[in-house]
């Protein structure tokens, strides 16, 4: 099965991608990860991306799509894949179509802005070992202290309410139009984000018609 996961920052796309790739036996492909891997491996498209990054410029859509295309040609994608983080814009979605990259469904995880702000502003990370927590959902045993190493928990700048609001503005402008784009193609499968990770996974499998 070939899937795209859509949703605002904090909707749980990364978490659900990891769960689904284990359940379905297909790779979860994050744009950031494959971009770094292509640069590290020195692929032609990776070298092209590196030239833009080294110059302090944004990597153009055609280079991003080229790197996605390279990754999807690998053996582990023969039975399907989950894209997380691409497409981000209508232009990228159209470029994927032009490149002949097709999908069986586009799962849109729907969640209110209030809930996103609550989830993301509750995130904490250990400054020493990198372990992740959430004050509401996965709190540490001792407030502000990592269970694993005893390090101090910090809030990343990306997770402050001000930064989250800015990221949501960008999402509404650039990425949210993809909901209508894929709905018009009959591919959209909306799913309401549930209170637990497991309930959201079940809802996704249900809309995809998968029994697991």
Tab-separated table of C-alpha atoms in Angstrom:
chain	number	residue	atom	x	y	z
A	1	UNK	CA	0.000	0.000	0.000
A	2	UNK	CA	1.297	3.439	-0.983
A	3	UNK	CA	0.272	6.142	1.473
A	4	UNK	CA	0.722	9.820	2.268
A	5	UNK	CA	0.160	11.082	5.816
A	6	UNK	CA	-1.147	14.643	6.017
A	7	UNK	CA	-1.747	16.720	9.123
A	8	UNK	CA	-0.717	19.831	10.987
A	9	UNK	CA	2.465	19.953	13.098
A	10	UNK	CA	1.744	17.973	16.271
A	11	UNK	CA	-1.026	15.873	14.695
A	12	UNK	CA	1.021	12.714	15.240
A	13	UNK	CA	2.094	11.934	11.663
A	14	UNK	CA	5.570	10.733	12.636
A	15	UNK	CA	4.241	8.535	15.434
A	16	UNK	CA	1.563	6.968	13.224
A	17	UNK	CA	4.023	6.476	10.354
A	18	UNK	CA	6.283	4.417	12.645
A	19	UNK	CA	3.373	2.284	13.899
A	20	UNK	CA	1.918	1.731	10.411
A	21	UNK	CA	5.242	0.764	8.854
A	22	UNK	CA	5.617	-1.993	11.473
A	23	UNK	CA	2.028	-3.195	11.052
A	24	UNK	CA	2.047	-3.113	7.242
A	25	UNK	CA	5.669	-4.165	6.703
A	26	UNK	CA	6.458	-1.166	4.491
A	27	UNK	CA	8.992	1.645	5.044
A	28	UNK	CA	8.094	5.018	6.486
A	29	UNK	CA	9.921	7.633	4.430
A	30	UNK	CA	10.682	10.988	6.005
A	31	UNK	CA	11.843	13.697	3.609
A	32	UNK	CA	14.438	15.004	6.056
A	33	UNK	CA	15.942	11.554	6.573
A	34	UNK	CA	16.217	10.684	2.872
A	35	UNK	CA	17.639	14.115	2.072
A	36	UNK	CA	20.399	13.602	4.651
A	37	UNK	CA	21.000	10.030	3.409
A	38	UNK	CA	21.230	11.104	-0.252
A	39	UNK	CA	23.773	13.792	0.649
A	40	UNK	CA	25.775	11.341	2.781
A	41	UNK	CA	25.738	8.675	0.034
A	42	UNK	CA	26.767	11.238	-2.594
A	43	UNK	CA	23.984	10.364	-5.051
A	44	UNK	CA	23.700	12.733	-8.041
A	45	UNK	CA	20.543	14.301	-6.628
A	46	UNK	CA	22.039	14.366	-3.142
A	47	UNK	CA	25.072	16.292	-4.440
A	48	UNK	CA	22.721	18.722	-6.186
A	49	UNK	CA	20.800	19.232	-2.912
A	50	UNK	CA	24.061	19.760	-1.033
A	51	UNK	CA	25.087	22.536	-3.417
A	52	UNK	CA	21.912	24.484	-2.533
A	53	UNK	CA	22.285	23.843	1.210
A	54	UNK	CA	25.956	24.882	1.163
A	55	UNK	CA	24.933	28.105	-0.573
A	56	UNK	CA	22.320	28.747	2.136
A	57	UNK	CA	19.447	28.342	-0.322
A	58	UNK	CA	16.256	26.284	-0.111
A	59	UNK	CA	16.402	22.952	-1.942
A	60	UNK	CA	14.073	23.333	-4.998
A	61	UNK	CA	11.012	21.124	-5.387
A	62	UNK	CA	12.436	19.264	-8.411
A	63	UNK	CA	15.473	18.189	-6.355
A	64	UNK	CA	13.291	17.076	-3.417
A	65	UNK	CA	11.077	15.058	-5.796
A	66	UNK	CA	14.198	13.573	-7.425
A	67	UNK	CA	15.440	12.365	-4.032
A	68	UNK	CA	12.010	10.897	-3.211
A	69	UNK	CA	11.987	9.140	-6.592
A	70	UNK	CA	15.463	7.662	-5.926
A	71	UNK	CA	14.330	6.386	-2.519
A	72	UNK	CA	11.098	4.847	-3.822
A	73	UNK	CA	13.084	2.906	-6.444
A	74	UNK	CA	14.832	0.893	-3.702
A	75	UNK	CA	13.859	-2.730	-3.084
A	76	UNK	CA	12.161	-2.198	0.292
A	77	UNK	CA	9.521	0.021	-1.382
A	78	UNK	CA	8.325	-2.664	-3.818
A	79	UNK	CA	5.315	-3.530	-1.640
A	80	UNK	CA	4.472	0.052	-0.727
A	81	UNK	CA	5.577	2.959	1.433
A	82	UNK	CA	4.389	5.761	3.678
A	83	UNK	CA	5.447	9.328	2.856
A	84	UNK	CA	5.744	11.669	5.835
A	85	UNK	CA	6.739	15.286	5.156
A	86	UNK	CA	6.207	15.345	1.402
A	87	UNK	CA	4.361	16.748	-0.433
A	88	UNK	CA	4.225	19.997	1.541
A	89	UNK	CA	2.703	22.110	-1.232
A	90	UNK	CA	0.422	21.796	-4.263
A	91	UNK	CA	3.489	22.294	-6.488
A	92	UNK	CA	5.219	19.289	-4.890
A	93	UNK	CA	2.051	17.178	-5.229
A	94	UNK	CA	1.825	18.046	-8.926
A	95	UNK	CA	5.531	17.256	-9.356
A	96	UNK	CA	5.011	13.816	-7.771
A	97	UNK	CA	2.184	13.140	-10.242
A	98	UNK	CA	4.354	14.300	-13.142
A	99	UNK	CA	7.113	11.923	-11.979
A	100	UNK	CA	4.609	9.035	-12.107
A	101	UNK	CA	4.588	8.512	-8.325
A	102	UNK	CA	1.147	7.239	-7.351
A	103	UNK	CA	-0.712	6.578	-4.091
A	104	UNK	CA	-3.512	4.309	-2.916
A	105	UNK	CA	-4.727	6.702	-0.232
A	106	UNK	CA	-3.928	9.975	1.521
A	107	UNK	CA	-4.686	9.862	5.250
A	108	UNK	CA	-5.407	13.285	6.751
A	109	UNK	CA	-5.128	13.327	10.561
A	110	UNK	CA	-7.547	16.004	11.775
A	111	UNK	CA	-7.029	17.808	15.079
A	112	UNK	CA	-7.990	21.180	16.564
A	113	UNK	CA	-5.440	23.954	16.996
A	114	UNK	CA	-6.191	24.029	20.731
A	115	UNK	CA	-5.271	20.356	21.036
A	116	UNK	CA	-2.085	20.845	18.989
A	117	UNK	CA	-1.001	23.710	21.241
A	118	UNK	CA	-1.698	21.579	24.323
A	119	UNK	CA	0.222	18.591	22.975
A	120	UNK	CA	3.228	20.449	21.625
A	121	UNK	CA	3.645	22.889	24.503
A	122	UNK	CA	3.614	19.840	26.798
A	123	UNK	CA	6.594	18.215	25.080
A	124	UNK	CA	9.841	17.929	27.045
A	125	UNK	CA	13.200	16.489	25.989
A	126	UNK	CA	16.131	15.364	28.137
A	127	UNK	CA	19.056	17.703	27.552
A	128	UNK	CA	21.474	14.845	28.255
A	129	UNK	CA	20.174	11.695	26.524
A	130	UNK	CA	17.414	13.049	24.243
A	131	UNK	CA	14.567	10.973	25.742
A	132	UNK	CA	11.122	12.456	25.005
A	133	UNK	CA	8.241	13.100	27.398
A	134	UNK	CA	4.937	14.936	27.500
A	135	UNK	CA	3.655	16.498	30.713
A	136	UNK	CA	0.084	15.405	29.881
A	137	UNK	CA	0.521	12.052	28.110
A	138	UNK	CA	3.930	10.590	29.009
A	139	UNK	CA	5.094	12.460	32.124
A	140	UNK	CA	8.405	11.641	33.840
A	141	UNK	CA	8.242	9.977	37.262
A	142	UNK	CA	9.780	13.115	38.810
A	143	UNK	CA	8.770	16.480	37.330
A	144	UNK	CA	11.548	17.979	35.186
A	145	UNK	CA	13.863	14.968	35.564
A	146	UNK	CA	14.578	12.248	32.958
A	147	UNK	CA	13.588	8.721	34.044
A	148	UNK	CA	16.465	7.198	32.061
A	149	UNK	CA	19.510	9.234	33.054
A	150	UNK	CA	18.423	11.808	35.624
A	151	UNK	CA	19.136	14.678	33.229
A	152	UNK	CA	17.179	17.936	33.188
A	153	UNK	CA	14.151	18.085	30.898
A	154	UNK	CA	13.879	21.100	28.619
A	155	UNK	CA	11.298	22.561	26.237
A	156	UNK	CA	12.619	22.971	22.706
A	157	UNK	CA	12.100	26.329	21.024
A	158	UNK	CA	10.069	24.527	18.314
A	159	UNK	CA	7.529	23.533	20.978
A	160	UNK	CA	6.842	26.920	22.574
A	161	UNK	CA	3.291	28.229	21.952
A	162	UNK	CA	4.603	31.203	19.919
A	163	UNK	CA	6.631	28.979	17.564
A	164	UNK	CA	3.802	26.454	17.255
A	165	UNK	CA	1.388	29.215	16.195
A	166	UNK	CA	3.841	30.363	13.517
A	167	UNK	CA	4.269	26.789	12.238
A	168	UNK	CA	0.476	26.403	12.093
A	169	UNK	CA	0.191	29.588	9.994
A	170	UNK	CA	2.659	28.132	7.483
A	171	UNK	CA	0.752	24.815	7.474
A	172	UNK	CA	-2.600	26.537	6.771
A	173	UNK	CA	-1.095	28.555	3.917
A	174	UNK	CA	1.146	25.983	2.215
A	175	UNK	CA	0.058	22.446	3.146
A	176	UNK	CA	-3.627	22.465	4.099
A	177	UNK	CA	-4.705	23.082	0.443
A	178	UNK	CA	-3.497	19.504	-0.232
A	179	UNK	CA	-6.598	18.231	1.587
A	180	UNK	CA	-8.853	19.511	-1.211
A	181	UNK	CA	-6.269	18.574	-3.857
A	182	UNK	CA	-6.401	14.882	-2.886
A	183	UNK	CA	-10.117	14.921	-2.045
A	184	UNK	CA	-10.769	15.966	-5.654
A	185	UNK	CA	-8.782	12.908	-6.783
A	186	UNK	CA	-10.828	10.574	-4.563
A	187	UNK	CA	-7.791	9.636	-2.474
A	188	UNK	CA	-8.467	11.487	0.800
A	189	UNK	CA	-9.210	9.449	3.948
A	190	UNK	CA	-9.853	11.848	6.871
A	191	UNK	CA	-9.252	10.506	10.390
A	192	UNK	CA	-9.999	12.291	13.655
A	193	UNK	CA	-7.016	12.227	16.022
A	194	UNK	CA	-8.034	10.242	19.112
A	195	UNK	CA	-6.988	10.541	22.745
A	196	UNK	CA	-4.540	7.650	22.444
A	197	UNK	CA	-1.988	6.617	19.824
A	198	UNK	CA	-3.601	3.160	19.601
A	199	UNK	CA	-7.091	4.547	18.950
A	200	UNK	CA	-5.792	6.791	16.164
A	201	UNK	CA	-3.960	3.834	14.584
A	202	UNK	CA	-7.175	1.778	14.682
A	203	UNK	CA	-9.119	4.607	13.034
A	204	UNK	CA	-6.508	4.819	10.241
A	205	UNK	CA	-6.580	1.061	9.636
A	206	UNK	CA	-10.389	1.175	9.584
A	207	UNK	CA	-10.572	3.882	6.883
A	208	UNK	CA	-8.015	1.960	4.844
A	209	UNK	CA	-10.054	-1.235	5.178
A	210	UNK	CA	-7.173	-3.092	6.830
A	211	UNK	CA	-7.791	-5.644	9.576
A	212	UNK	CA	-4.810	-5.977	11.908
